[in-house]
Coordinates of C-alpha atoms in Angstrom, one line a residue:
X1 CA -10.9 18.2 18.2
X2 CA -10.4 17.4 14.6
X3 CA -14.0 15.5 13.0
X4 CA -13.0 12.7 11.3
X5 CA -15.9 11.1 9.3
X6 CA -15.9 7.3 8.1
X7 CA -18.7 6.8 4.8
X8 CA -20.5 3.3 5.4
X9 CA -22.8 2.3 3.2
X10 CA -24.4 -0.8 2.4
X11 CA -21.8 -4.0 0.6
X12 CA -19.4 -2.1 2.5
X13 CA -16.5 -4.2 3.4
X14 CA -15.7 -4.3 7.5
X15 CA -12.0 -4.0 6.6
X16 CA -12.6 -0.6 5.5
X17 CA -12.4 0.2 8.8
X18 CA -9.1 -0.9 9.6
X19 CA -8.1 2.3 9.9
X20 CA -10.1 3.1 12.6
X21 CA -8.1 2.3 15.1
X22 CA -5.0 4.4 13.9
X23 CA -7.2 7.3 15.0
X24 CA -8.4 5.8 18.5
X25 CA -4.6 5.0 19.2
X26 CA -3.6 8.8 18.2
X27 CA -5.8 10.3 20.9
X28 CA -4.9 7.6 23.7
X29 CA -1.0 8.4 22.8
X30 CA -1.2 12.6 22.4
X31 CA -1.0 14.5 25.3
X32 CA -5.0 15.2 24.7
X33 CA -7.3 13.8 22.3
X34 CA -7.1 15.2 19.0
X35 CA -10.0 13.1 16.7
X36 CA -13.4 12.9 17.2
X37 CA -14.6 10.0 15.1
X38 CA -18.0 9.6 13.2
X39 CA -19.7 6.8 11.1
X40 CA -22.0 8.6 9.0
X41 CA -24.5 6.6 6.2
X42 CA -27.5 8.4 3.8
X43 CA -30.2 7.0 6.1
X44 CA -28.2 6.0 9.4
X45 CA -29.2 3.4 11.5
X46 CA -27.9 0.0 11.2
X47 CA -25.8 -0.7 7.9
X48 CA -24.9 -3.9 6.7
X49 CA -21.9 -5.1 5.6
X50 CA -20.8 -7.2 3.1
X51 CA -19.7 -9.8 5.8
X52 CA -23.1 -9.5 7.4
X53 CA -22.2 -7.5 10.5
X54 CA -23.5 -4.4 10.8
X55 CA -22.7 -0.9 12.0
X56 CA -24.3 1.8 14.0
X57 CA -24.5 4.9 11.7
X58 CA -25.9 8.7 12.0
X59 CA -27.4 9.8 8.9
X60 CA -26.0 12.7 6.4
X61 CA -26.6 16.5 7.1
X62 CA -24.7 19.2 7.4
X63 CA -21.8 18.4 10.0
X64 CA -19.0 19.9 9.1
X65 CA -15.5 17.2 8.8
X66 CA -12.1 17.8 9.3
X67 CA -11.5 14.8 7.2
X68 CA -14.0 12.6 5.8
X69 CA -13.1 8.9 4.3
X70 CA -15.1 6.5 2.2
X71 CA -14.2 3.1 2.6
X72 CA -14.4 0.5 0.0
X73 CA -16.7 -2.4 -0.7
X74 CA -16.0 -5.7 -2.0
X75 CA -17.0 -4.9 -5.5
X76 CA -17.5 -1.6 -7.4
X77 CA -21.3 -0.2 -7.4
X78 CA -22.7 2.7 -8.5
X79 CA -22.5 5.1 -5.7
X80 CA -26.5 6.3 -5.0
X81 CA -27.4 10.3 -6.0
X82 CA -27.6 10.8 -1.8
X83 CA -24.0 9.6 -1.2
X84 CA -22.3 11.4 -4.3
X85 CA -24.0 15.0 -3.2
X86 CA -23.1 14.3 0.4
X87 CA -18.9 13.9 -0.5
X88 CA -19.7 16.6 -2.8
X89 CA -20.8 18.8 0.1
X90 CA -18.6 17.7 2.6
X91 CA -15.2 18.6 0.0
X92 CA -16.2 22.2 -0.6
X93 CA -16.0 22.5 3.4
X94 CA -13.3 19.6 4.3
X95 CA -9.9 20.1 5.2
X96 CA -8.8 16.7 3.4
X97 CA -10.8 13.6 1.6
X98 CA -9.7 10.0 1.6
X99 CA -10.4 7.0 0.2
X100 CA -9.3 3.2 0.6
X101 CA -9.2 0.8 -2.0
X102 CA -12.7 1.0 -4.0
X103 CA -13.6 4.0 -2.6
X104 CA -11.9 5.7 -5.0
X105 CA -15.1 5.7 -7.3
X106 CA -17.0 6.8 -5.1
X107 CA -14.7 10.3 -5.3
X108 CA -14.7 9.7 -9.0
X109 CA -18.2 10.2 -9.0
X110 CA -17.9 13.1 -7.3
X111 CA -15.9 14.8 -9.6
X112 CA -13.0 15.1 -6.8
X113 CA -10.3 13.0 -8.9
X114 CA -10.0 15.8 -12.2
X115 CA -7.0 16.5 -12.6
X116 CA -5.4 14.3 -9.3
X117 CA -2.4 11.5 -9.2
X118 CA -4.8 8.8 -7.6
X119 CA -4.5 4.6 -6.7
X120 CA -6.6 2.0 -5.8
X121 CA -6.5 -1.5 -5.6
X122 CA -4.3 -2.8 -8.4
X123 CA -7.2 -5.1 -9.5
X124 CA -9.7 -2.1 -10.2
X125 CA -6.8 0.6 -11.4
X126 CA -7.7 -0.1 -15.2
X127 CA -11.4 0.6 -14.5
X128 CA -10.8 3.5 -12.5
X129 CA -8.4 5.3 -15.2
X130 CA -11.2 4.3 -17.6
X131 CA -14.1 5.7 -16.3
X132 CA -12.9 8.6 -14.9
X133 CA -9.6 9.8 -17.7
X134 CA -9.4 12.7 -16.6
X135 CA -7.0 11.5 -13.4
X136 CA -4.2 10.0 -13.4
X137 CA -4.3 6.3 -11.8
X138 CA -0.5 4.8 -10.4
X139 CA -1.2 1.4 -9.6
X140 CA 2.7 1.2 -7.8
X141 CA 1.9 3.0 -4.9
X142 CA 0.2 1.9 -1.4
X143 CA -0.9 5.3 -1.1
X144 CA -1.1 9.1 -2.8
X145 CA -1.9 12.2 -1.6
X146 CA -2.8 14.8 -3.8
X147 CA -3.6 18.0 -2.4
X148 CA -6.9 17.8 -0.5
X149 CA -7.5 14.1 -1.6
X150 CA -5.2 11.1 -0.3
X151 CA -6.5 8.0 -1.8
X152 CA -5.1 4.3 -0.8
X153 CA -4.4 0.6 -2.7
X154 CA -5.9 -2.4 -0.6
X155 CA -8.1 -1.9 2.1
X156 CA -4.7 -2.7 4.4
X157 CA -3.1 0.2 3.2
X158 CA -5.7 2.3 4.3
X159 CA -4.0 2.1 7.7
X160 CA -0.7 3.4 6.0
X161 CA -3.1 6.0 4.7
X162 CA -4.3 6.6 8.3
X163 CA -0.8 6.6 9.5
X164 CA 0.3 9.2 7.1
X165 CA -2.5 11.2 7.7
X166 CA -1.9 11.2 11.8
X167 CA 2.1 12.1 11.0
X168 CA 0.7 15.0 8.9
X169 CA -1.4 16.0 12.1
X170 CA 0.6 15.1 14.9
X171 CA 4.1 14.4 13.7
X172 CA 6.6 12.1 13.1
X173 CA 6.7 10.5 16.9
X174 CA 2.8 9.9 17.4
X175 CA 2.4 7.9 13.9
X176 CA 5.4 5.5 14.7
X177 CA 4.1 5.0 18.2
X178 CA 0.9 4.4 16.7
X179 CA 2.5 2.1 14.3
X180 CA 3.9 0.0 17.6
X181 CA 0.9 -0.2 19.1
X182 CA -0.6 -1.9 16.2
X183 CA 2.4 -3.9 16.0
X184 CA 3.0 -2.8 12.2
X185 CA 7.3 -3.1 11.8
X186 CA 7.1 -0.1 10.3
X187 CA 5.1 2.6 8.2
X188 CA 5.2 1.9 5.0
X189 CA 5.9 5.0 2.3
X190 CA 3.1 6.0 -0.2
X191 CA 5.3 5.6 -2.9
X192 CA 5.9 1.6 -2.2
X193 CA 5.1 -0.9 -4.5
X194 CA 1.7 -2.7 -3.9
X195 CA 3.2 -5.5 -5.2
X196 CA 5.3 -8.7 -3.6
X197 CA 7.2 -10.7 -5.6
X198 CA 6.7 -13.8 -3.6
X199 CA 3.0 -13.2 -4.1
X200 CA 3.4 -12.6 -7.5
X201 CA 5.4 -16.1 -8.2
X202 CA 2.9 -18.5 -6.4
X203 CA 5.1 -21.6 -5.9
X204 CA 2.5 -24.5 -5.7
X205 CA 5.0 -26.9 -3.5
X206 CA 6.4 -26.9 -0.4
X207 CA 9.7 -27.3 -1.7
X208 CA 10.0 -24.3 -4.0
X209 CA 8.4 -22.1 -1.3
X210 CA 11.7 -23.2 0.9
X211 CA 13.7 -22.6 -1.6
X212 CA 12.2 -19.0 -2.4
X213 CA 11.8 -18.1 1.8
X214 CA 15.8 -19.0 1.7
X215 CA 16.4 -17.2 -0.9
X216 CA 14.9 -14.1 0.6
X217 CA 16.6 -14.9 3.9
X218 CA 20.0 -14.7 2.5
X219 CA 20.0 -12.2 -0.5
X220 CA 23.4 -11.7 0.3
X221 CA 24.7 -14.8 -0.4
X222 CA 25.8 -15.8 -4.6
X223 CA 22.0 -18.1 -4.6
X224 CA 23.2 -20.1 -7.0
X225 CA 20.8 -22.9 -8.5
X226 CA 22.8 -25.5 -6.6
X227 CA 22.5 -23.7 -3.0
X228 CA 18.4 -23.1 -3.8
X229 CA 18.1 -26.5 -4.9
X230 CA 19.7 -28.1 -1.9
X231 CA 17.4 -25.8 0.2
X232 CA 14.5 -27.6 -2.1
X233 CA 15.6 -30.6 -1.6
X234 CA 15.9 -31.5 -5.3
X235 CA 18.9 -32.2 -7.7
X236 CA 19.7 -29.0 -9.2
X237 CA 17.9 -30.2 -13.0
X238 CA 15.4 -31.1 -11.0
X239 CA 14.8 -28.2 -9.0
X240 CA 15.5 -25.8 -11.8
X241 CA 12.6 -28.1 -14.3
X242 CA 10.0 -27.8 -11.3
X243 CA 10.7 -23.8 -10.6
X244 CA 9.7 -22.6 -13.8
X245 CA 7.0 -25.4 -14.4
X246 CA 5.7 -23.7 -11.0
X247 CA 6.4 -19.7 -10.8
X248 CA 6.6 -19.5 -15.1
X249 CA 10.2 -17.9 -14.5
X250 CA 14.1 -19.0 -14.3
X251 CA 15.8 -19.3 -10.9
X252 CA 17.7 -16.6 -11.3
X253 CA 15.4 -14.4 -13.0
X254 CA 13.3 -14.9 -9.3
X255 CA 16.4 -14.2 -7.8
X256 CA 17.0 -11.1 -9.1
X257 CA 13.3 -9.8 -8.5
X258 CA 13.5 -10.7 -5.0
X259 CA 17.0 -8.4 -4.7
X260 CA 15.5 -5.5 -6.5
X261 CA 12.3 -5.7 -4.5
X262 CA 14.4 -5.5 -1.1
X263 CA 16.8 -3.1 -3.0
X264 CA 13.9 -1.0 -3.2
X265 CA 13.0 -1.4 0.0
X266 CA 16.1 0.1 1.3
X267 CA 16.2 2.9 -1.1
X268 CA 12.8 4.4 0.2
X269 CA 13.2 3.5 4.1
X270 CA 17.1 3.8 4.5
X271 CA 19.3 6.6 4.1
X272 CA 22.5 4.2 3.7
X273 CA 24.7 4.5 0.1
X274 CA 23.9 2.8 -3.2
X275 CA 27.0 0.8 -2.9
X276 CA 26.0 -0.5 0.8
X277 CA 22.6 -1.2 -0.2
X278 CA 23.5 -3.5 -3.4
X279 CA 26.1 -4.9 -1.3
X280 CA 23.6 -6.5 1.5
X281 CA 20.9 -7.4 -1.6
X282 CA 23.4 -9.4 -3.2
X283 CA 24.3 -7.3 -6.3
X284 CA 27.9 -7.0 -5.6
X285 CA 27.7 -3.7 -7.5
X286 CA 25.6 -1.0 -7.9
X287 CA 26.1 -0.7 -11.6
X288 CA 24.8 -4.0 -12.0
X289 CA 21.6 -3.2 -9.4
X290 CA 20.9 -0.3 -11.7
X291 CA 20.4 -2.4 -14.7
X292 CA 18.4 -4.6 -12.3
X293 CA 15.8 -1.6 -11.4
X294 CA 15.8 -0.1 -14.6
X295 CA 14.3 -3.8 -16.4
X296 CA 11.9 -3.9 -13.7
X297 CA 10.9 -0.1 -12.8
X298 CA 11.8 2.0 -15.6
X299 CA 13.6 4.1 -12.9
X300 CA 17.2 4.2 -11.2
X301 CA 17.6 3.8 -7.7
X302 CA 18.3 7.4 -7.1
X303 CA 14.8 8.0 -8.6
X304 CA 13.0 5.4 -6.8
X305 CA 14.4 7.3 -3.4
X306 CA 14.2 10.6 -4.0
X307 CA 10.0 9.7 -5.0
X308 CA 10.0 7.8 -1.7
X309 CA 10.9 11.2 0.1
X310 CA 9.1 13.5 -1.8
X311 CA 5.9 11.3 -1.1
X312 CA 6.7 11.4 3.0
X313 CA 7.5 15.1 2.6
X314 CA 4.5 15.3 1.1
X315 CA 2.3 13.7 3.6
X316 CA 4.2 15.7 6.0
X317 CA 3.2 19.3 4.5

């Protein structure tokens, strides 16, 4: 049985435990039980949480962990003296340390970030870099594991994190049937943006929204401002005046962001060719999707796969 230990502490946020569950569904599907899971806190007992609820602890000492992860809490806070020398402890003796979203800090703290490729939530990735410079922070990834320390965006990824972590245990088989039974479409690699470009244009009407959702729905179609303005159900000055007055960008300028993000999509989960995946995003070309990622990534699509697979080969090892 591998120990995995879960850090509460108090402010904690409940979703830092999302990834819980992973772990419980990884023993139920092996052919025995493989993790024996622990919520640990400085003074155990009952910990609150920043929702209120709380959550039956055992206190710090010297158990030794597989793996140990530290959760994150709403907002950052200095981590106490007693949690700092307990990670500190627990990494000279762990197989692996994670953390999810804020938690991060807490490893900062710890002096277990020098010298590591490290994320965390995209709001919080400035701060992290700043206070602790001696890591590097990459704000486009869901997830990144460095050696002995895996650390994870949003407190959602954390399950990708979990997932990742199980595959690296287990293999291949048991993390996508974990996956299933948590009805996640699919396992998302570390090296994914944690950014969506719907979320990031923010449509304030019900009619651009449609007009965006078709647009993803049919990347492969030309999208023209005509079709997306019919789908609005505007005249096509109209519909172009109110886009931009709404998402601060041109029609086709969203376009084009919503084909690279699925473009990218494709290039880390697929192994079909360039040419077939501009082809169903609506590029026509794959010279002309190559301009595409290199405005918005800095990166060609060969790039953007070939870091996709070195991060699951990664997790893997």
């Amino acid at each position: 049985m591998q120990r995995v230990g879960f850090v509460i502490y108090p402010g904690f946020s409940i979703m830092g435990l999302a990834a819980v569950p992973a772990f419980e569904l990884a023993n139920l599907i092996g052919d025995e039980p493989t993790y024996d899971i622990h919520f640990v806190s400085e003074g155990g007992g009952l910990i609150r949480t920043s929702a209120g609820m709380s959550v039956e602890t055992e206190s710090f000492g010297d158990t030794a962990f597989d793996t140990l992860v530290v959760g994150g809490g709403t907002f950052v806070r200095p981590s106490t003296p007693g949690l700092i020398a307990f990670v500190q402890g627990v990494a000279a003796r762990s197989r692996r340390i994670a953390a999810i979203c804020t938690g991060a800090f807490v490893l900062g703290e710890a002096g277990l970030l020098d010298g590591r490729r490290v994320t965390t939530h995209w709001m919080h990735a400035r701060e992290l870099q700043q206070q602790f410079p001696k890591c590097t922070t990459d704000v486009d990834c869901i997830f990144i594991n460095d050696g002995p320390i895996w650390t994870s965006a949003g407190m959602s990824a954390g399950i990708d994190l979990a997932l990742a972590l199980i595959e690296a245990d287990l293999g291949q088989e048991v993390a996508q049937a974990v996956a299933k039974k948590l009805v996640l479409y699919h396992r998302r690699a570390g090296g994914q943006s944690q950014f969506s470009t719907l979320l990031d244009l923010e449509p304030k009407s019900d009619r651009i929204q449609s007009a965006l959702t078709y647009a993803k729905r049919n990347l492969h179609r030309p999208l023209s401002v005509e079709e997306l303005a019919e789908a609005a159900r505007l005249s096509p000055r109209q519909f172009s005046r109110v886009f931009h007055a709404e998402t601060g960008q041109s029609p086709a300028k969203a376009v084009e962001n919503l084909r690279v993000e699925a473009a990218r999509v494709m290039m880390e989960r697929s192994r079909h060719p360039i040419d077939v995946v501009a082809d169903q995003t609506g590029f026509a070309d794959r010279n002309r999707m190559r301009r595409a990622f290199l405005r918005a990534f800095g990166q060609p699509p060969q790039v953007i796969r070939r870091n996709a697979r070195s991060a699951l080969d990664a997790a893997s090892a």
